[in-house]
Short mmCIF file of C-alpha atoms and ligand atoms in Angstrom, two decimals:
data_model
loop_
_atom_site.label_atom_id
_atom_site.label_comp_id
_atom_site.label_asym_id
_atom_site.label_seq_id
_atom_site.Cartn_x
_atom_site.Cartn_y
_atom_site.Cartn_z
CA MET G 19 -44.92 13.85 -17.59
CA THR G 20 -42.05 11.35 -15.64
CA ALA G 21 -38.95 12.24 -15.36
CA THR G 22 -36.68 9.22 -14.39
CA ILE G 23 -34.13 10.60 -11.98
CA ASP G 24 -30.34 8.41 -11.42
CA SER G 25 -30.42 6.81 -8.32
CA PRO G 26 -28.13 8.88 -7.10
CA ARG G 27 -24.18 7.06 -7.05
CA SER G 28 -25.33 4.85 -9.74
CA GLY G 29 -21.49 5.21 -11.81
CA LYS G 30 -21.59 5.69 -15.53
CA ASN G 31 -22.31 2.41 -16.27
CA SER G 32 -25.87 0.91 -14.87
CA SER G 33 -24.90 -2.28 -15.29
CA GLY G 34 -22.82 -2.45 -12.17
CA LYS G 35 -21.35 0.25 -9.59
CA ILE G 36 -18.15 -1.19 -8.93
CA SER G 37 -15.38 -0.83 -12.00
CA PRO G 38 -14.16 -4.21 -13.58
CA GLN G 39 -10.52 -2.72 -12.21
CA TYR G 40 -11.89 -3.14 -8.88
CA ARG G 41 -13.49 -6.04 -8.39
CA ARG G 42 -11.56 -8.72 -7.17
CA THR G 43 -11.60 -11.63 -8.93
CA GLY G 44 -13.00 -14.41 -6.76
CA ALA G 45 -11.38 -15.25 -3.68
CA SER G 46 -7.76 -17.47 -4.10
CA ARG G 47 -7.69 -20.39 -2.19
CA GLY G 48 -5.51 -22.12 -0.83
CA ASN G 49 -1.62 -20.24 1.10
CA PHE G 50 0.64 -19.79 -2.10
CA GLU G 51 0.98 -15.81 -1.12
CA MET G 52 1.41 -16.60 2.59
CA PHE G 53 4.43 -19.74 1.87
CA ALA G 54 5.99 -16.84 -1.34
CA TRP G 55 5.63 -13.99 1.67
CA LEU G 56 7.25 -16.52 4.90
CA PHE G 57 10.40 -17.99 2.24
CA MET G 58 11.98 -14.18 0.87
CA ARG G 59 11.89 -13.60 4.95
CA LEU G 60 13.93 -16.92 5.57
CA SER G 61 15.98 -17.58 2.17
CA GLY G 62 16.60 -14.24 2.70
CA VAL G 63 18.67 -15.01 6.19
CA VAL G 64 20.02 -17.88 5.06
CA LEU G 65 21.59 -16.48 2.12
CA VAL G 66 23.17 -13.94 4.03
CA VAL G 67 25.13 -16.35 5.66
CA LEU G 68 26.04 -18.47 2.42
CA ILE G 69 26.80 -15.40 0.31
CA PHE G 70 28.98 -14.22 2.82
CA GLY G 71 30.36 -17.70 3.60
CA HIS G 72 31.42 -18.16 0.14
CA LEU G 73 33.04 -14.38 -0.30
CA PHE G 74 34.93 -15.06 2.51
CA VAL G 75 36.19 -18.34 1.73
CA ASN G 76 37.07 -17.89 -1.86
CA LEU G 77 38.00 -14.66 -1.25
CA LEU G 78 39.72 -13.84 1.80
CA VAL G 79 40.91 -17.53 2.51
CA GLY G 80 44.97 -18.36 1.94
CA GLU G 81 45.93 -17.09 -1.21
CA GLY G 82 42.81 -15.45 -1.56
CA ILE G 83 41.51 -14.55 -4.93
CA HIS G 84 44.85 -14.61 -6.44
CA ALA G 85 43.72 -19.18 -6.22
CA ILE G 86 40.85 -18.60 -8.00
CA ASP G 87 40.85 -20.44 -11.43
CA PHE G 88 39.82 -23.92 -12.52
CA GLY G 89 40.84 -25.75 -10.52
CA PHE G 90 40.55 -24.21 -7.60
CA VAL G 91 36.63 -24.32 -8.61
CA ALA G 92 37.09 -28.28 -9.08
CA GLY G 93 38.81 -28.77 -6.06
CA LYS G 94 35.26 -27.61 -3.56
CA TRP G 95 33.44 -29.39 -5.97
CA ALA G 96 35.23 -31.90 -5.58
CA ASP G 97 33.86 -31.81 -1.28
CA PRO G 98 30.73 -33.01 -0.73
CA PHE G 99 30.34 -29.67 1.43
CA TRP G 100 31.03 -27.48 -1.25
CA GLN G 101 28.51 -29.27 -3.12
CA ILE G 102 25.59 -28.90 -1.17
CA TRP G 103 26.83 -25.19 0.14
CA ASP G 104 26.09 -23.97 -3.75
CA LEU G 105 23.48 -26.48 -4.67
CA ALA G 106 21.40 -24.20 -1.40
CA MET G 107 22.59 -20.78 -3.55
CA LEU G 108 22.16 -21.49 -6.65
CA TRP G 109 18.51 -22.87 -5.22
CA LEU G 110 17.70 -20.36 -2.87
CA ALA G 111 19.20 -16.93 -4.67
CA MET G 112 17.35 -18.35 -7.59
CA LEU G 113 14.11 -18.76 -6.50
CA HIS G 114 14.38 -15.60 -4.00
CA GLY G 115 15.37 -13.53 -7.37
CA THR G 116 12.83 -14.93 -8.75
CA ASN G 117 10.22 -14.33 -6.52
CA GLY G 118 10.87 -10.74 -6.30
CA VAL G 119 10.28 -10.32 -10.16
CA ARG G 120 7.21 -12.22 -9.99
CA THR G 121 5.86 -9.84 -7.66
CA ILE G 122 7.35 -6.59 -9.04
CA ILE G 123 5.71 -8.22 -12.38
CA ASN G 124 2.53 -7.89 -10.14
CA ASP G 125 3.12 -5.13 -9.93
CA TYR G 126 3.75 -2.98 -12.51
CA ALA G 127 2.79 -5.00 -15.15
CA GLU G 128 -1.10 -3.36 -15.49
CA LYS G 129 -1.80 -5.74 -18.62
CA ASP G 130 -3.44 -9.17 -17.98
CA SER G 131 -1.58 -10.14 -21.20
CA THR G 132 1.90 -8.57 -20.46
CA ARG G 133 1.81 -9.34 -17.30
CA LEU G 134 1.45 -13.09 -19.11
CA TRP G 135 4.24 -12.81 -21.35
CA LEU G 136 7.19 -11.68 -18.43
CA LYS G 137 6.15 -14.49 -16.48
CA ILE G 138 6.56 -16.50 -19.25
CA VAL G 139 9.42 -15.47 -20.01
CA LEU G 140 10.51 -15.19 -16.23
CA TYR G 141 9.62 -18.39 -15.49
CA ALA G 142 11.49 -20.43 -18.21
CA ALA G 143 15.23 -18.39 -17.55
CA THR G 144 14.76 -20.00 -14.00
CA THR G 145 14.08 -22.65 -14.73
CA VAL G 146 17.39 -23.17 -17.24
CA ILE G 147 18.95 -21.34 -14.59
CA ILE G 148 18.62 -23.66 -12.17
CA VAL G 149 18.38 -27.18 -14.55
CA LEU G 150 21.72 -26.08 -15.94
CA GLY G 151 23.34 -24.89 -12.47
CA THR G 152 22.71 -27.87 -10.37
CA LEU G 153 23.97 -30.30 -13.46
CA VAL G 154 27.22 -28.69 -13.23
CA ILE G 155 27.31 -28.77 -9.29
CA PHE G 156 26.83 -32.61 -9.39
CA THR G 157 28.60 -33.38 -12.97
CA PHE G 158 31.40 -31.17 -13.25
CA ASN G 159 34.87 -32.52 -14.24
CA PRO G 160 37.96 -31.19 -14.05
CA CYS G 161 40.07 -33.55 -15.95
CA PRO G 162 37.65 -34.36 -18.99
CA VAL G 163 38.88 -36.64 -21.92
CA VAL G 164 37.81 -35.92 -25.48
CA ASP G 165 38.30 -39.30 -27.72
CA GLY G 166 40.90 -40.57 -26.14
CA VAL G 167 42.87 -37.11 -25.44
CA PRO G 168 42.73 -35.83 -22.01
CA LEU G 169 41.99 -31.86 -22.60
CA PRO G 170 44.74 -28.77 -21.64
CA GLY G 171 44.41 -27.82 -17.78
CA GLY G 172 47.40 -29.04 -16.31
CA PHE G 173 45.75 -29.53 -12.97
CA CYS G 174 45.12 -33.62 -13.29
CA PRO G 175 46.89 -35.88 -12.72
CA ALA G 176 48.54 -37.05 -16.22
CA MET A 12 -24.71 39.43 -9.45
CA THR A 13 -22.34 41.07 -7.13
CA ALA A 14 -19.79 38.79 -5.70
CA GLU A 15 -21.09 38.53 -1.72
CA LEU A 16 -19.73 37.13 1.23
CA ALA A 17 -21.36 34.04 1.72
CA GLU A 18 -20.47 34.20 4.67
CA PRO A 19 -20.15 37.82 6.17
CA ALA A 20 -17.78 38.36 9.27
CA SER A 21 -18.99 38.70 12.88
CA LYS A 22 -19.24 42.07 14.31
CA ILE A 23 -18.11 41.31 17.54
CA GLU A 24 -16.78 44.10 20.12
CA LEU A 25 -14.02 43.40 21.02
CA PRO A 26 -12.10 45.65 24.71
CA ALA A 27 -8.90 46.91 23.35
CA HIS A 28 -7.09 44.88 25.79
CA ILE A 29 -8.40 41.18 24.26
CA GLY A 30 -6.87 42.49 20.63
CA GLY A 31 -9.10 42.84 17.10
CA GLY A 32 -9.08 39.79 14.64
CA GLY A 33 -6.57 41.72 12.76
CA GLU A 34 -3.87 41.27 14.20
CA ILE A 35 -3.46 37.45 13.04
CA PRO A 36 -1.38 37.93 9.89
CA THR A 37 -2.71 37.33 6.34
CA PHE A 38 -0.80 36.97 3.08
CA ASP A 39 -1.54 36.39 -0.03
CA VAL A 40 -1.45 31.91 -1.02
CA THR A 41 -1.72 30.78 -4.93
CA LEU A 42 -4.53 27.59 -4.97
CA ARG A 43 -3.49 25.08 -7.88
CA VAL A 44 -5.74 22.74 -8.52
CA ARG A 45 -6.66 19.93 -10.61
CA ARG A 46 -9.87 20.29 -12.21
CA TYR A 47 -11.79 18.12 -14.06
CA ASN A 48 -15.63 17.80 -15.59
CA PRO A 49 -16.25 14.90 -17.67
CA GLU A 50 -19.81 17.09 -19.06
CA VAL A 51 -16.86 19.56 -20.45
CA SER A 52 -14.00 17.43 -21.04
CA GLU A 53 -12.03 13.98 -20.78
CA ASP A 54 -8.56 16.08 -19.73
CA ALA A 55 -7.80 17.17 -16.51
CA THR A 56 -6.25 21.24 -16.67
CA TRP A 57 -4.52 23.02 -13.27
CA GLU A 58 -6.41 25.90 -12.56
CA ASP A 59 -4.46 28.66 -10.06
CA PHE A 60 -6.64 31.15 -7.43
CA LYS A 61 -4.97 34.01 -6.19
CA VAL A 62 -6.93 34.10 -2.03
CA THR A 63 -6.05 36.56 0.54
CA MET A 64 -5.38 34.23 4.04
CA TYR A 65 -5.11 34.16 7.48
CA GLY A 66 -2.67 32.76 9.87
CA THR A 67 -4.83 31.24 11.87
CA ASP A 68 -6.12 29.54 8.01
CA ARG A 69 -6.58 25.72 6.55
CA VAL A 70 -6.68 24.31 2.61
CA LEU A 71 -10.06 24.05 3.69
CA ASP A 72 -11.00 27.69 4.07
CA ALA A 73 -8.95 28.49 1.03
CA LEU A 74 -11.05 26.45 -1.06
CA HIS A 75 -13.72 27.67 0.71
CA LYS A 76 -12.90 31.31 0.12
CA VAL A 77 -12.79 29.58 -3.59
CA LYS A 78 -16.04 28.56 -4.13
CA TRP A 79 -17.36 31.04 -2.14
CA GLU A 80 -16.48 34.19 -3.83
CA ILE A 81 -14.42 33.26 -7.22
CA ASP A 82 -15.94 29.74 -8.95
CA GLY A 83 -18.70 28.07 -7.06
CA SER A 84 -18.28 25.12 -9.59
CA VAL A 85 -14.81 24.03 -7.44
CA SER A 86 -16.51 20.04 -6.21
CA PHE A 87 -14.85 18.63 -3.92
CA ARG A 88 -16.47 17.01 -0.24
CA ARG A 89 -16.13 18.10 3.27
CA SER A 90 -18.50 17.64 6.47
CA CYS A 91 -17.74 18.50 9.18
CA ALA A 92 -14.70 20.53 9.19
CA HIS A 93 -12.91 19.01 11.78
CA GLY A 94 -10.76 16.35 11.16
CA VAL A 95 -14.31 13.88 12.66
CA CYS A 96 -15.61 12.65 9.92
CA GLY A 97 -13.44 11.67 7.02
CA SER A 98 -14.85 13.54 4.11
CA ASP A 99 -12.32 15.63 2.92
CA ALA A 100 -9.19 13.62 1.88
CA MET A 101 -7.20 15.27 -0.52
CA ARG A 102 -3.26 15.05 -1.93
CA ILE A 103 -1.91 19.19 -0.63
CA ASN A 104 1.16 19.16 -2.96
CA GLY A 105 1.86 15.65 -3.32
CA ARG A 106 0.76 14.39 -0.13
CA ASN A 107 -2.74 12.60 1.27
CA ARG A 108 -3.94 15.05 4.08
CA LEU A 109 -7.18 16.25 5.00
CA ALA A 110 -7.82 19.72 4.04
CA CYS A 111 -9.19 20.60 6.94
CA LYS A 112 -6.59 19.30 9.64
CA THR A 113 -3.33 21.20 7.83
CA LEU A 114 -2.64 24.58 8.30
CA LEU A 115 -1.85 27.04 5.34
CA LYS A 116 1.03 28.48 6.81
CA ASP A 117 2.52 25.02 7.70
CA LEU A 118 2.67 24.76 3.59
CA ASP A 119 6.01 26.44 2.40
CA THR A 120 2.82 29.89 0.56
CA THR A 121 5.54 31.28 -1.50
CA LYS A 122 4.88 29.04 -4.33
CA PRO A 123 1.53 27.14 -5.38
CA ILE A 124 -0.24 25.15 -3.28
CA THR A 125 -1.23 21.84 -5.56
CA VAL A 126 -4.14 20.02 -4.34
CA GLU A 127 -5.13 17.03 -6.09
CA PRO A 128 -7.82 14.05 -6.00
CA ILE A 129 -6.78 11.17 -3.93
CA LYS A 130 -5.19 9.34 -6.17
CA GLY A 131 -6.10 5.26 -7.28
CA LEU A 132 -9.89 5.87 -7.02
CA PRO A 133 -11.73 6.69 -10.07
CA VAL A 134 -12.01 10.91 -10.20
CA GLU A 135 -16.23 11.87 -10.83
CA LYS A 136 -14.61 15.40 -10.61
CA ASP A 137 -12.70 18.42 -8.92
CA LEU A 138 -11.57 16.20 -6.17
CA ILE A 139 -14.33 14.42 -5.82
CA VAL A 140 -13.28 10.03 -6.29
CA ASP A 141 -15.70 7.43 -6.38
CA MET A 142 -15.31 5.89 -2.68
CA GLU A 143 -17.28 2.63 -3.79
CA PRO A 144 -14.34 0.74 -4.32
CA PHE A 145 -12.64 1.64 -0.94
CA PHE A 146 -16.26 0.25 0.86
CA GLN A 147 -16.43 -1.70 -1.05
CA SER A 148 -13.71 -4.03 0.41
CA PHE A 149 -14.21 -1.99 3.37
CA ARG A 150 -17.61 -4.20 4.28
CA GLU A 151 -15.73 -7.51 2.99
CA VAL A 152 -14.13 -8.03 6.39
CA MET A 153 -16.95 -7.55 8.14
CA PRO A 154 -15.88 -4.46 10.12
CA PHE A 155 -18.88 -4.54 12.67
CA LEU A 156 -19.23 -7.36 16.69
CA ILE A 157 -19.72 -11.05 15.11
CA ASN A 158 -20.25 -12.94 18.41
CA LYS A 159 -21.54 -16.42 19.20
CA GLY A 160 -22.28 -16.11 22.59
CA HIS A 161 -25.71 -15.63 24.31
CA GLU A 162 -26.78 -12.19 24.93
CA PRO A 163 -25.32 -10.63 27.57
CA THR A 164 -28.15 -8.79 29.54
CA LYS A 165 -25.51 -6.34 30.43
CA GLU A 166 -22.52 -4.65 28.19
CA ARG A 167 -20.15 -7.21 27.56
CA LEU A 168 -17.21 -6.04 29.46
CA GLN A 169 -13.41 -6.44 28.73
CA SER A 170 -10.16 -6.00 30.71
CA ALA A 171 -8.53 -2.65 30.29
CA GLU A 172 -5.31 -4.17 28.32
CA ASP A 173 -8.03 -6.70 26.42
CA ARG A 174 -9.08 -3.21 25.22
CA GLU A 175 -5.76 -2.27 24.75
CA ARG A 176 -4.49 -4.03 21.76
CA PHE A 177 -6.74 -2.87 19.02
CA ASP A 178 -6.70 1.28 20.25
CA ASP A 179 -4.77 2.38 17.90
CA THR A 180 -7.23 0.85 15.55
CA THR A 181 -9.48 2.27 16.60
CA LYS A 182 -9.75 5.20 15.60
CA CYS A 183 -10.28 4.99 11.65
CA ILE A 184 -12.31 7.34 9.97
CA LEU A 185 -12.45 6.03 6.89
CA CYS A 186 -10.68 9.06 4.90
CA ALA A 187 -8.63 6.66 2.86
CA ALA A 188 -6.20 9.12 2.62
CA CYS A 189 -3.84 5.47 3.18
CA THR A 190 -6.21 3.45 0.82
CA SER A 191 -5.11 6.62 -1.79
CA SER A 192 -1.17 6.33 -0.70
CA CYS A 193 -0.29 2.69 -1.41
CA PRO A 194 1.80 2.42 -4.89
CA VAL A 195 0.13 -1.23 -4.40
CA PHE A 196 -3.59 0.00 -4.91
CA TRP A 197 -2.46 2.46 -8.04
CA THR A 198 -2.36 -0.68 -9.87
CA ASP A 199 -3.77 -3.08 -8.72
CA GLY A 200 -7.59 -1.59 -7.19
CA GLN A 201 -8.22 -4.87 -6.28
CA TYR A 202 -5.62 -5.16 -3.72
CA PHE A 203 -8.06 -4.67 -0.47
CA GLY A 204 -6.04 -1.70 1.43
CA PRO A 205 -4.27 -0.75 4.05
CA ALA A 206 -7.63 1.06 5.61
CA ALA A 207 -9.87 -2.44 4.96
CA ILE A 208 -6.63 -3.45 6.59
CA VAL A 209 -6.56 -1.91 9.74
CA ASN A 210 -10.27 -2.29 10.44
CA ALA A 211 -10.32 -5.99 10.05
CA HIS A 212 -7.54 -5.96 12.99
CA ARG A 213 -9.73 -3.62 15.26
CA PHE A 214 -12.06 -6.46 15.64
CA ILE A 215 -9.45 -9.83 14.77
CA PHE A 216 -7.83 -8.20 17.98
CA ASP A 217 -11.20 -7.24 20.26
CA SER A 218 -11.25 -10.57 22.58
CA ARG A 219 -14.90 -10.15 22.28
CA ASP A 220 -15.35 -11.26 18.86
CA ASP A 221 -15.32 -14.85 17.51
CA ALA A 222 -14.68 -14.18 13.60
CA GLY A 223 -12.02 -13.50 14.10
CA ASP A 224 -10.53 -16.41 11.79
CA MET A 225 -13.11 -15.64 9.52
CA ARG A 226 -11.45 -12.52 8.74
CA LEU A 227 -7.89 -13.65 8.76
CA GLU A 228 -9.25 -15.54 6.27
CA ILE A 229 -10.35 -13.58 3.73
CA LEU A 230 -7.11 -11.44 4.40
CA ASN A 231 -5.00 -14.25 3.26
CA ASP A 232 -6.36 -14.00 -0.13
CA LYS A 233 -3.98 -13.40 -3.23
CA GLU A 234 -5.11 -9.57 -2.83
CA GLY A 235 -5.27 -9.59 0.90
CA VAL A 236 -2.33 -8.63 3.24
CA TRP A 237 0.52 -10.67 0.80
CA ARG A 238 0.88 -7.62 -0.55
CA CYS A 239 1.82 -5.11 1.29
CA ARG A 240 4.83 -3.88 -0.13
CA THR A 241 5.89 -2.35 3.97
CA THR A 242 6.07 1.30 2.22
CA PHE A 243 4.88 2.90 5.22
CA ASN A 244 2.77 5.66 2.78
CA CYS A 245 0.29 4.65 4.92
CA SER A 246 1.53 5.49 7.90
CA GLU A 247 2.21 8.79 7.24
CA ALA A 248 -0.96 9.62 5.44
CA CYS A 249 -3.04 8.37 8.27
CA PRO A 250 -4.32 11.25 9.78
CA ARG A 251 -5.04 9.95 12.63
CA GLY A 252 -1.27 9.08 13.48
CA ILE A 253 -2.88 5.41 12.83
CA GLN A 254 0.05 2.60 12.81
CA VAL A 255 -0.87 1.35 9.64
CA THR A 256 2.20 -0.56 8.37
CA GLN A 257 1.79 -1.77 11.69
CA ALA A 258 -1.18 -3.24 11.80
CA ILE A 259 -1.02 -5.00 8.60
CA ALA A 260 2.27 -6.53 9.93
CA GLU A 261 0.13 -7.74 13.07
CA VAL A 262 -2.47 -8.77 10.55
CA LYS A 263 0.55 -11.00 8.01
CA GLN A 264 1.81 -12.51 11.60
CA ALA A 265 -1.81 -13.79 13.26
CA ILE A 266 -2.13 -15.65 9.54
CA LEU A 267 1.30 -17.36 10.29
CA SER A 268 1.07 -18.40 13.70
CA ARG A 269 -2.79 -19.66 12.80
CA LYS A 270 -1.34 -21.56 9.32
CA ILE A 271 1.69 -23.32 11.20
S1 SF4 Q 15 -5.78 4.09 8.60
FE1 SF4 Q 15 -6.01 6.38 9.09
S2 SF4 Q 15 -5.86 7.28 6.98
FE2 SF4 Q 15 -6.58 5.06 6.75
S3 SF4 Q 15 -9.34 5.59 6.68
FE3 SF4 Q 15 -8.75 5.35 8.67
S4 SF4 Q 15 -8.33 7.21 9.63
FE4 SF4 Q 15 -7.76 7.38 6.98
S1 FES Q 16 -14.44 18.12 6.53
FE1 FES Q 16 -14.29 15.63 8.34
S2 FES Q 16 -12.51 15.53 8.32
FE2 FES Q 16 -12.05 16.94 7.05
#
C-alpha cells in the first residue's frame, strides 16, 4: 500500500502556492505612478504659494474681506494675471485632490467593482468641475445683457 | 501522563556570595493568545494562559512554558531564539516584534499580554502564517549579486565608504515584521512591501553590483515603491533597527534621478 503525502507548504489548493490576492497581475509598464508621485510633491509646493497668495490678496489687502463681492471678483478676472493665477489654482488643486482620492480608493477599496465605480464617479466629478471652472474664469461677464436688458448689478457702467 | 517539565532546571551549586537564581523576581502574567485551527473551526478565538515567569524571561519563554507545560497544541515558529533567524515575528500587544527579543518586564504585566499572528498574510495555524507571498516578493527583486564583469581571481574589493552606503539594509533577517505592519500591504497583498525594497536597496547601492537598473525597473511598478505612504510603521517594527522608510525613500530617489 502506498500513501501520498503532500509536500510540505503545498498550500490548501494544490493548483498554486500563493493565493490570488497576492499574485501581481503582470508588470505595469510606463512611469505613471512615478509621475503621479512627483506631481503630488510639486503641485503641493506650488499650491501653498498660490493659495496663501490668494487668501492674502482677497482677505487682508485693502478693505480686506469686506471688499469681496460680485464686482471684486469681476475686477480681478478682468486682469489676465489673476485669470492665470486662478486657473493654475483650479487645475492644480483639482488634480492634486483627485490623485489623493484615487490613492485612497486604491488603498481602501477591496473589491475590484467598488474600486472601478468609485473611480468613475471621481473622474466624472473632476472633469465637470475643471471644465466648468475654466469656462467661468475665461467667459465671466460681469454685465450680462439678457434680451436687451442689463441684469441688475449696480457696478456696471450704465 | 502527568505534566512533566520538558526542560528540567539545571542544578549548579553556586557559592552563597554569588547568589542563586532565586534572586530574580518572579511574577504572574496572562498570555492572551490568538488561536486558530482550520481543522476545528474557521473562527479564530482568544485563549488566556496564566504563567509564572521570571524577570529575565521573554515572551518566547512564556510561549514555551505554555506549549511545554500547559497546552502542546499552541503553535508558533521559532528557531534561534536569539533574534537572528527572524522566524518568530508576531503581534505582541498590537505591535510587531520578535517574541525572542521582547522582555516580559518591559510590557505591562498587570494586563493580559496579547499575542497574535502578524497581519496581512494568511494564517495557517495559531501564530503561524504563510510566508510564501512575502518570499515571492523578496525573490522578485533578485536579492543576489549580479556582476557583468569577469570573475576576479580574488575577492571583490570595495572601499569603506562604498560599503557604508548600504550597510543598514544588510542587517535584514527577513522576519516580515515590517511588511506585515504596513497598512498598504494589509489591503493590497500585491504590494512588494518594505522587506523586498530593503533587500533590493542592499544590492542597488552596492558598488560591486551591476543590476541596480533592473531592480529599479522592477520596483517602478504600480505595486512598487510608489505604493509607499511613508507611515513609518515599518521603521518602527523592524527588530534590527533598520531605517526602512528611509531605504524606501532612497530607492524612490534613485528611480527618479535615473528617469529624469
Ligand atoms: S527590514 Fe527589519 S522588519 Fe523587515 S524583514 Fe528585515 S529585519 Fe524584519
Ligand atoms: S527565534 Fe530566531 S529571531 Fe526569534
